[in-house]
Amino acid sequence: MKYLLSLILMCISANFIWSQEDSKLVYNRPYVIYQGCEDAEDKKSCYDIMLHEFLAKHINKKKLKDSIFSRAKKDTITMHTNILYDEKGYIVKDYSSISNPVNGKFKKLETILDSIPKVKPVLDSYDNGVSSNATNLFGFLLDRVNDSIVPILGYIPDEVPFSVIEKVPVYKGCKKSLNNKALKDCMNEKIQKHVAKNFKIKIASKLDLNPGVKRIFVLFKIDKEGNVIGIKARGPHVALEDEAIRVIKTIPKLKKPGYQRGKAVIVPYSLPIVFRISE
């Protein structure tokens, strides 16, 4: 039998946080302005607050609220939003998403996206509208006594998904000066090469596996000091799971952990190791 090892990295997301981070372009208005924030001193923070309150209003509607109260395992929940505004300030729904407040999975919550008001768009140096992404992480308290879901301003959870982290962990060999997207791409590439180099694929030849594509799903976390912790693996054989865990344990301590609003946080990361067995 011949074995081909290939890797596919999950949780890759171009997480653009506001257009002013692109140093190659000049903007007359480097951020979108939410309705009612025109005269605010800090218009970006105003956007965050207004959208946070908007989401709270909608998840407090009885049907969704009752579902959240019955399914939530904690007294706090988070919602991640990734909204693409076009050149006129309208939401592009096909490229926008809001995470489920209970399981965190991204989905298109049509009723909420349809209701988010038009914003004043980013403007370039000629005052032309520019499309832009606005990505946010919001926290809410489940006030069961008063049967209400309350926004927690400035909330920072202990864990933030790799797809929405504001400052991605810095992998050894990746330059700290890179922007967030480039750091994500660099980290994904470094982990891919590390696993491809160190995973002993010949182990599979001793396991009498049937021909076809095999996957080992690996989950781990990067803690607040940049260490890899909490490694788990699920595959077609325990020997392959053990090998995947062994390889991930050899990932060096990262140069910097992930940061959300200036605070070090834990960042979960998932990786499927994929290989094909052919006769």
mmCIF file of C-alpha atoms in Angstrom:
data_model
loop_
_atom_site.group_PDB
_atom_site.id
_atom_site.type_symbol
_atom_site.label_atom_id
_atom_site.label_comp_id
_atom_site.label_asym_id
_atom_site.label_seq_id
_atom_site.Cartn_x
_atom_site.Cartn_y
_atom_site.Cartn_z
ATOM 1 C CA MET A 1 0.000 0.000 0.000
ATOM 2 C CA LYS A 2 1.070 3.577 -0.677
ATOM 3 C CA TYR A 3 0.372 6.425 1.732
ATOM 4 C CA LEU A 4 -0.067 10.073 0.854
ATOM 5 C CA LEU A 5 -0.069 12.523 3.761
ATOM 6 C CA SER A 6 -1.716 15.887 3.200
ATOM 7 C CA LEU A 7 -2.871 18.478 5.679
ATOM 8 C CA ILE A 8 -5.916 20.695 5.647
ATOM 9 C CA LEU A 9 -6.042 23.451 8.244
ATOM 10 C CA MET A 10 -9.318 24.491 9.774
ATOM 11 C CA CYS A 11 -10.360 27.802 11.332
ATOM 12 C CA ILE A 12 -8.693 29.865 8.624
ATOM 13 C CA SER A 13 -10.488 33.185 8.444
ATOM 14 C CA ALA A 14 -9.466 36.507 6.963
ATOM 15 C CA ASN A 15 -10.359 38.444 10.051
ATOM 16 C CA PHE A 16 -10.133 42.058 8.952
ATOM 17 C CA ILE A 17 -10.728 44.421 11.882
ATOM 18 C CA TRP A 18 -11.581 47.819 10.442
ATOM 19 C CA SER A 19 -10.082 49.201 7.288
ATOM 20 C CA GLN A 20 -7.709 51.678 8.934
ATOM 21 C CA GLU A 21 -5.347 48.782 9.689
ATOM 22 C CA ASP A 22 -4.364 48.694 6.005
ATOM 23 C CA SER A 23 -1.350 50.983 5.986
ATOM 24 C CA LYS A 24 -1.073 50.936 2.195
ATOM 25 C CA LEU A 25 -4.246 53.006 1.746
ATOM 26 C CA VAL A 26 -5.252 56.437 2.978
ATOM 27 C CA TYR A 27 -8.765 57.056 4.246
ATOM 28 C CA ASN A 28 -10.692 60.191 5.002
ATOM 29 C CA ARG A 29 -12.955 58.018 7.172
ATOM 30 C CA PRO A 30 -11.238 54.766 8.225
ATOM 31 C CA TYR A 31 -14.280 53.171 9.910
ATOM 32 C CA VAL A 32 -18.018 52.809 9.421
ATOM 33 C CA ILE A 33 -20.308 55.000 11.512
ATOM 34 C CA TYR A 34 -23.397 53.502 13.128
ATOM 35 C CA GLN A 35 -26.626 55.504 13.166
ATOM 36 C CA GLY A 36 -26.562 57.847 16.159
ATOM 37 C CA CYS A 37 -22.751 57.826 16.409
ATOM 38 C CA GLU A 38 -22.106 60.760 14.083
ATOM 39 C CA ASP A 39 -21.276 63.144 16.935
ATOM 40 C CA ALA A 40 -19.615 60.612 19.251
ATOM 41 C CA GLU A 41 -16.052 61.388 20.275
ATOM 42 C CA ASP A 42 -15.005 57.749 19.798
ATOM 43 C CA LYS A 43 -17.039 56.607 16.813
ATOM 44 C CA LYS A 44 -15.563 53.098 16.715
ATOM 45 C CA SER A 45 -16.474 52.433 20.359
ATOM 46 C CA CYS A 46 -19.907 53.891 19.677
ATOM 47 C CA TYR A 47 -20.358 51.384 16.857
ATOM 48 C CA ASP A 48 -19.453 48.540 19.229
ATOM 49 C CA ILE A 49 -21.895 49.726 21.909
ATOM 50 C CA MET A 50 -24.785 50.351 19.517
ATOM 51 C CA LEU A 51 -24.420 46.982 17.777
ATOM 52 C CA HIS A 52 -24.060 45.247 21.161
ATOM 53 C CA GLU A 53 -27.332 46.789 22.365
ATOM 54 C CA PHE A 54 -28.997 45.997 19.037
ATOM 55 C CA LEU A 55 -28.105 42.314 19.369
ATOM 56 C CA ALA A 56 -29.319 42.255 22.980
ATOM 57 C CA LYS A 57 -32.681 43.603 21.862
ATOM 58 C CA HIS A 58 -33.090 40.868 19.284
ATOM 59 C CA ILE A 59 -31.943 37.899 21.378
ATOM 60 C CA ASN A 60 -34.361 39.030 24.093
ATOM 61 C CA LYS A 61 -37.279 38.242 21.811
ATOM 62 C CA LYS A 62 -39.220 35.495 23.533
ATOM 63 C CA LYS A 63 -38.669 32.545 21.187
ATOM 64 C CA LEU A 64 -34.916 33.006 20.873
ATOM 65 C CA LYS A 65 -34.497 34.026 24.503
ATOM 66 C CA ASP A 66 -36.336 30.946 25.773
ATOM 67 C CA SER A 67 -34.165 28.744 23.560
ATOM 68 C CA ILE A 68 -30.982 30.358 24.909
ATOM 69 C CA PHE A 69 -32.070 30.010 28.542
ATOM 70 C CA SER A 70 -32.939 26.336 28.074
ATOM 71 C CA ARG A 71 -29.750 25.384 26.206
ATOM 72 C CA ALA A 72 -27.022 27.596 27.683
ATOM 73 C CA LYS A 73 -24.710 25.793 30.102
ATOM 74 C CA LYS A 74 -23.292 28.978 31.661
ATOM 75 C CA ASP A 75 -24.629 32.317 32.849
ATOM 76 C CA THR A 76 -22.656 34.130 30.170
ATOM 77 C CA ILE A 77 -22.768 33.702 26.401
ATOM 78 C CA THR A 78 -20.840 35.251 23.530
ATOM 79 C CA MET A 79 -21.762 36.218 19.992
ATOM 80 C CA HIS A 80 -19.255 36.774 17.190
ATOM 81 C CA THR A 81 -20.228 39.027 14.309
ATOM 82 C CA ASN A 82 -18.469 39.363 10.982
ATOM 83 C CA ILE A 83 -20.275 41.978 8.900
ATOM 84 C CA LEU A 84 -19.331 43.140 5.427
ATOM 85 C CA TYR A 85 -20.577 46.600 4.545
ATOM 86 C CA ASP A 86 -20.592 47.666 0.901
ATOM 87 C CA GLU A 87 -19.498 51.000 -0.565
ATOM 88 C CA LYS A 88 -22.806 52.618 0.415
ATOM 89 C CA GLY A 89 -22.943 51.226 3.952
ATOM 90 C CA TYR A 90 -25.412 48.395 3.357
ATOM 91 C CA ILE A 91 -24.816 44.894 4.718
ATOM 92 C CA VAL A 92 -23.757 42.244 2.200
ATOM 93 C CA LYS A 93 -25.653 39.311 3.712
ATOM 94 C CA ASP A 94 -23.970 36.553 1.715
ATOM 95 C CA TYR A 95 -20.631 37.580 3.249
ATOM 96 C CA SER A 96 -21.858 38.392 6.749
ATOM 97 C CA SER A 97 -22.514 36.058 9.665
ATOM 98 C CA ILE A 98 -23.457 35.967 13.336
ATOM 99 C CA SER A 99 -22.553 33.085 15.630
ATOM 100 C CA ASN A 100 -25.150 31.100 17.481
ATOM 101 C CA PRO A 101 -25.192 32.442 21.085
ATOM 102 C CA VAL A 102 -25.358 28.910 22.524
ATOM 103 C CA ASN A 103 -22.971 26.748 20.498
ATOM 104 C CA GLY A 104 -20.843 29.476 18.923
ATOM 105 C CA LYS A 105 -21.196 28.082 15.401
ATOM 106 C CA PHE A 106 -21.469 30.657 12.639
ATOM 107 C CA LYS A 107 -24.684 30.851 10.691
ATOM 108 C CA LYS A 108 -26.689 33.425 8.821
ATOM 109 C CA LEU A 109 -29.288 34.704 11.279
ATOM 110 C CA GLU A 110 -31.413 36.289 8.576
ATOM 111 C CA THR A 111 -33.858 38.150 10.797
ATOM 112 C CA ILE A 112 -31.048 39.907 12.672
ATOM 113 C CA LEU A 113 -28.948 40.700 9.596
ATOM 114 C CA ASP A 114 -32.020 42.110 7.845
ATOM 115 C CA SER A 115 -32.617 44.487 10.733
ATOM 116 C CA ILE A 116 -29.113 45.946 11.206
ATOM 117 C CA PRO A 117 -29.366 49.563 10.006
ATOM 118 C CA LYS A 118 -27.351 51.072 7.178
ATOM 119 C CA VAL A 119 -24.104 52.740 8.295
ATOM 120 C CA LYS A 120 -21.987 55.514 6.885
ATOM 121 C CA PRO A 121 -19.270 53.649 4.971
ATOM 122 C CA VAL A 122 -15.511 53.885 5.051
ATOM 123 C CA LEU A 123 -14.323 56.700 2.737
ATOM 124 C CA ASP A 124 -11.091 56.771 0.775
ATOM 125 C CA SER A 125 -8.974 59.875 0.271
ATOM 126 C CA TYR A 126 -11.350 60.975 -2.541
ATOM 127 C CA ASP A 127 -14.438 60.495 -0.335
ATOM 128 C CA ASN A 128 -15.497 57.445 -2.311
ATOM 129 C CA GLY A 129 -17.207 54.683 -0.334
ATOM 130 C CA VAL A 130 -15.096 51.594 0.396
ATOM 131 C CA SER A 131 -16.391 48.171 1.419
ATOM 132 C CA SER A 132 -15.113 46.971 4.792
ATOM 133 C CA ASN A 133 -15.424 44.176 7.338
ATOM 134 C CA ALA A 134 -16.315 44.839 10.969
ATOM 135 C CA THR A 135 -15.648 41.882 13.278
ATOM 136 C CA ASN A 136 -16.735 41.887 16.924
ATOM 137 C CA LEU A 137 -17.020 39.619 19.950
ATOM 138 C CA PHE A 138 -19.855 40.444 22.356
ATOM 139 C CA GLY A 139 -20.690 39.094 25.812
ATOM 140 C CA PHE A 140 -24.093 38.768 27.503
ATOM 141 C CA LEU A 141 -25.271 37.868 31.005
ATOM 142 C CA LEU A 142 -28.236 35.525 31.417
ATOM 143 C CA ASP A 143 -30.272 37.202 34.161
ATOM 144 C CA ARG A 144 -32.600 34.333 34.950
ATOM 145 C CA VAL A 145 -34.174 36.116 37.921
ATOM 146 C CA ASN A 146 -35.435 38.947 35.736
ATOM 147 C CA ASP A 147 -35.846 36.754 32.646
ATOM 148 C CA SER A 148 -33.537 38.977 30.612
ATOM 149 C CA ILE A 149 -30.321 38.783 28.592
ATOM 150 C CA VAL A 150 -28.114 41.744 29.466
ATOM 151 C CA PRO A 151 -25.166 43.043 27.382
ATOM 152 C CA ILE A 152 -21.816 43.054 29.212
ATOM 153 C CA LEU A 153 -19.882 46.050 27.948
ATOM 154 C CA GLY A 154 -16.156 45.399 27.573
ATOM 155 C CA TYR A 155 -16.630 41.658 28.161
ATOM 156 C CA ILE A 156 -13.557 39.543 27.347
ATOM 157 C CA PRO A 157 -13.989 35.747 27.640
ATOM 158 C CA ASP A 158 -11.099 33.532 28.730
ATOM 159 C CA GLU A 159 -11.249 31.753 25.366
ATOM 160 C CA VAL A 160 -11.568 33.414 21.966
ATOM 161 C CA PRO A 161 -11.817 31.388 18.707
ATOM 162 C CA PHE A 162 -8.876 31.565 16.311
ATOM 163 C CA SER A 163 -11.229 32.844 13.586
ATOM 164 C CA VAL A 164 -12.139 36.049 15.442
ATOM 165 C CA ILE A 165 -9.173 36.754 17.748
ATOM 166 C CA GLU A 166 -8.099 40.401 17.518
ATOM 167 C CA LYS A 167 -4.380 39.651 17.902
ATOM 168 C CA VAL A 168 -3.518 36.164 16.744
ATOM 169 C CA PRO A 169 -0.844 34.149 18.607
ATOM 170 C CA VAL A 170 2.622 34.625 17.101
ATOM 171 C CA TYR A 171 4.224 31.349 16.001
ATOM 172 C CA LYS A 172 7.998 30.948 16.090
ATOM 173 C CA GLY A 173 9.401 32.253 12.803
ATOM 174 C CA CYS A 174 6.477 34.599 12.103
ATOM 175 C CA LYS A 175 7.250 38.308 12.298
ATOM 176 C CA LYS A 176 5.392 40.219 15.017
ATOM 177 C CA SER A 177 5.060 43.176 12.647
ATOM 178 C CA LEU A 178 2.745 41.247 10.295
ATOM 179 C CA ASN A 179 -0.926 42.161 10.269
ATOM 180 C CA ASN A 180 -3.485 39.779 11.776
ATOM 181 C CA LYS A 181 -4.358 37.993 8.535
ATOM 182 C CA ALA A 182 -0.710 37.471 7.631
ATOM 183 C CA LEU A 183 0.029 36.140 11.136
ATOM 184 C CA LYS A 184 -2.830 33.650 10.807
ATOM 185 C CA ASP A 185 -1.596 32.506 7.414
ATOM 186 C CA CYS A 186 1.952 32.215 8.781
ATOM 187 C CA MET A 187 0.845 30.207 11.812
ATOM 188 C CA ASN A 188 -1.285 27.857 9.686
ATOM 189 C CA GLU A 189 1.619 27.308 7.305
ATOM 190 C CA LYS A 190 4.128 26.679 10.120
ATOM 191 C CA ILE A 191 1.859 24.147 11.842
ATOM 192 C CA GLN A 192 1.169 22.424 8.529
ATOM 193 C CA LYS A 193 4.893 22.040 7.821
ATOM 194 C CA HIS A 194 5.626 20.951 11.389
ATOM 195 C CA VAL A 195 3.039 18.167 11.306
ATOM 196 C CA ALA A 196 3.986 17.047 7.786
ATOM 197 C CA LYS A 197 7.646 16.826 8.810
ATOM 198 C CA ASN A 198 7.169 15.032 12.123
ATOM 199 C CA PHE A 199 4.106 12.810 11.693
ATOM 200 C CA LYS A 200 5.194 9.182 11.257
ATOM 201 C CA ILE A 201 2.768 8.159 8.530
ATOM 202 C CA LYS A 202 4.347 4.692 8.243
ATOM 203 C CA ILE A 203 2.500 3.804 11.439
ATOM 204 C CA ALA A 204 -0.616 3.461 9.287
ATOM 205 C CA SER A 205 0.986 0.623 7.275
ATOM 206 C CA LYS A 206 0.898 -1.601 10.369
ATOM 207 C CA LEU A 207 -2.788 -1.050 11.145
ATOM 208 C CA ASP A 208 -4.473 -2.934 8.268
ATOM 209 C CA LEU A 209 -6.664 0.027 7.375
ATOM 210 C CA ASN A 210 -8.989 -0.142 4.380
ATOM 211 C CA PRO A 211 -8.106 1.953 1.293
ATOM 212 C CA GLY A 212 -9.544 5.468 1.173
ATOM 213 C CA VAL A 213 -9.236 8.873 2.800
ATOM 214 C CA LYS A 214 -8.560 8.842 6.546
ATOM 215 C CA ARG A 215 -8.794 11.801 8.923
ATOM 216 C CA ILE A 216 -7.460 12.444 12.369
ATOM 217 C CA PHE A 217 -9.218 15.402 13.959
ATOM 218 C CA VAL A 218 -6.977 17.227 16.422
ATOM 219 C CA LEU A 219 -8.033 19.886 18.905
ATOM 220 C CA PHE A 220 -5.719 21.877 21.146
ATOM 221 C CA LYS A 221 -5.471 25.242 22.853
ATOM 222 C CA ILE A 222 -2.841 27.955 23.087
ATOM 223 C CA ASP A 223 -2.815 29.229 26.652
ATOM 224 C CA LYS A 224 -2.187 32.743 27.966
ATOM 225 C CA GLU A 225 1.578 32.142 28.007
ATOM 226 C CA GLY A 226 1.729 30.709 24.459
ATOM 227 C CA ASN A 227 1.943 27.040 25.475
ATOM 228 C CA VAL A 228 0.082 24.300 23.616
ATOM 229 C CA ILE A 229 -2.301 22.570 26.030
ATOM 230 C CA GLY A 230 -5.417 20.376 26.113
ATOM 231 C CA ILE A 231 -4.535 18.230 23.095
ATOM 232 C CA LYS A 232 -7.233 15.812 21.926
ATOM 233 C CA ALA A 233 -7.368 13.604 18.858
ATOM 234 C CA ARG A 234 -9.973 11.399 17.216
ATOM 235 C CA GLY A 235 -9.036 9.120 14.340
ATOM 236 C CA PRO A 236 -9.594 5.727 12.732
ATOM 237 C CA HIS A 237 -7.183 4.023 15.153
ATOM 238 C CA VAL A 238 -5.865 4.788 18.628
ATOM 239 C CA ALA A 239 -2.268 4.473 17.367
ATOM 240 C CA LEU A 240 -2.880 7.317 14.927
ATOM 241 C CA GLU A 241 -4.518 9.392 17.648
ATOM 242 C CA ASP A 242 -1.485 8.875 19.883
ATOM 243 C CA GLU A 243 0.871 9.857 17.059
ATOM 244 C CA ALA A 244 -1.113 13.028 16.353
ATOM 245 C CA ILE A 245 -0.979 13.994 20.037
ATOM 246 C CA ARG A 246 2.754 13.273 20.141
ATOM 247 C CA VAL A 247 3.424 15.552 17.157
ATOM 248 C CA ILE A 248 1.297 18.425 18.480
ATOM 249 C CA LYS A 249 3.131 18.196 21.818
ATOM 250 C CA THR A 250 6.355 19.032 19.969
ATOM 251 C CA ILE A 251 5.036 22.373 18.726
ATOM 252 C CA PRO A 252 7.331 24.974 20.337
ATOM 253 C CA LYS A 253 6.021 27.585 22.760
ATOM 254 C CA LEU A 254 4.640 30.472 20.757
ATOM 255 C CA LYS A 255 6.410 33.842 20.817
ATOM 256 C CA LYS A 256 3.206 35.568 21.939
ATOM 257 C CA PRO A 257 -0.240 34.310 23.010
ATOM 258 C CA GLY A 258 -3.493 35.574 21.545
ATOM 259 C CA TYR A 259 -4.853 38.910 22.711
ATOM 260 C CA GLN A 260 -8.406 40.254 22.832
ATOM 261 C CA ARG A 261 -8.748 43.948 23.632
ATOM 262 C CA GLY A 262 -5.253 43.991 25.055
ATOM 263 C CA LYS A 263 -5.787 40.984 27.346
ATOM 264 C CA ALA A 264 -4.068 37.613 26.881
ATOM 265 C CA VAL A 265 -6.656 34.876 26.241
ATOM 266 C CA ILE A 266 -6.777 31.165 25.472
ATOM 267 C CA VAL A 267 -7.168 30.381 21.764
ATOM 268 C CA PRO A 268 -8.656 27.021 20.673
ATOM 269 C CA TYR A 269 -7.303 25.590 17.426
ATOM 270 C CA SER A 270 -8.461 22.645 15.322
ATOM 271 C CA LEU A 271 -6.540 20.682 12.715
ATOM 272 C CA PRO A 272 -7.534 17.668 10.630
ATOM 273 C CA ILE A 273 -4.621 15.492 9.537
ATOM 274 C CA VAL A 274 -5.709 13.880 6.283
ATOM 275 C CA PHE A 275 -4.050 11.021 4.431
ATOM 276 C CA ARG A 276 -5.056 8.635 1.707
ATOM 277 C CA ILE A 277 -4.504 4.894 1.590
ATOM 278 C CA SER A 278 -4.453 3.394 -1.879
ATOM 279 C CA GLU A 279 -3.792 -0.188 -2.949
#
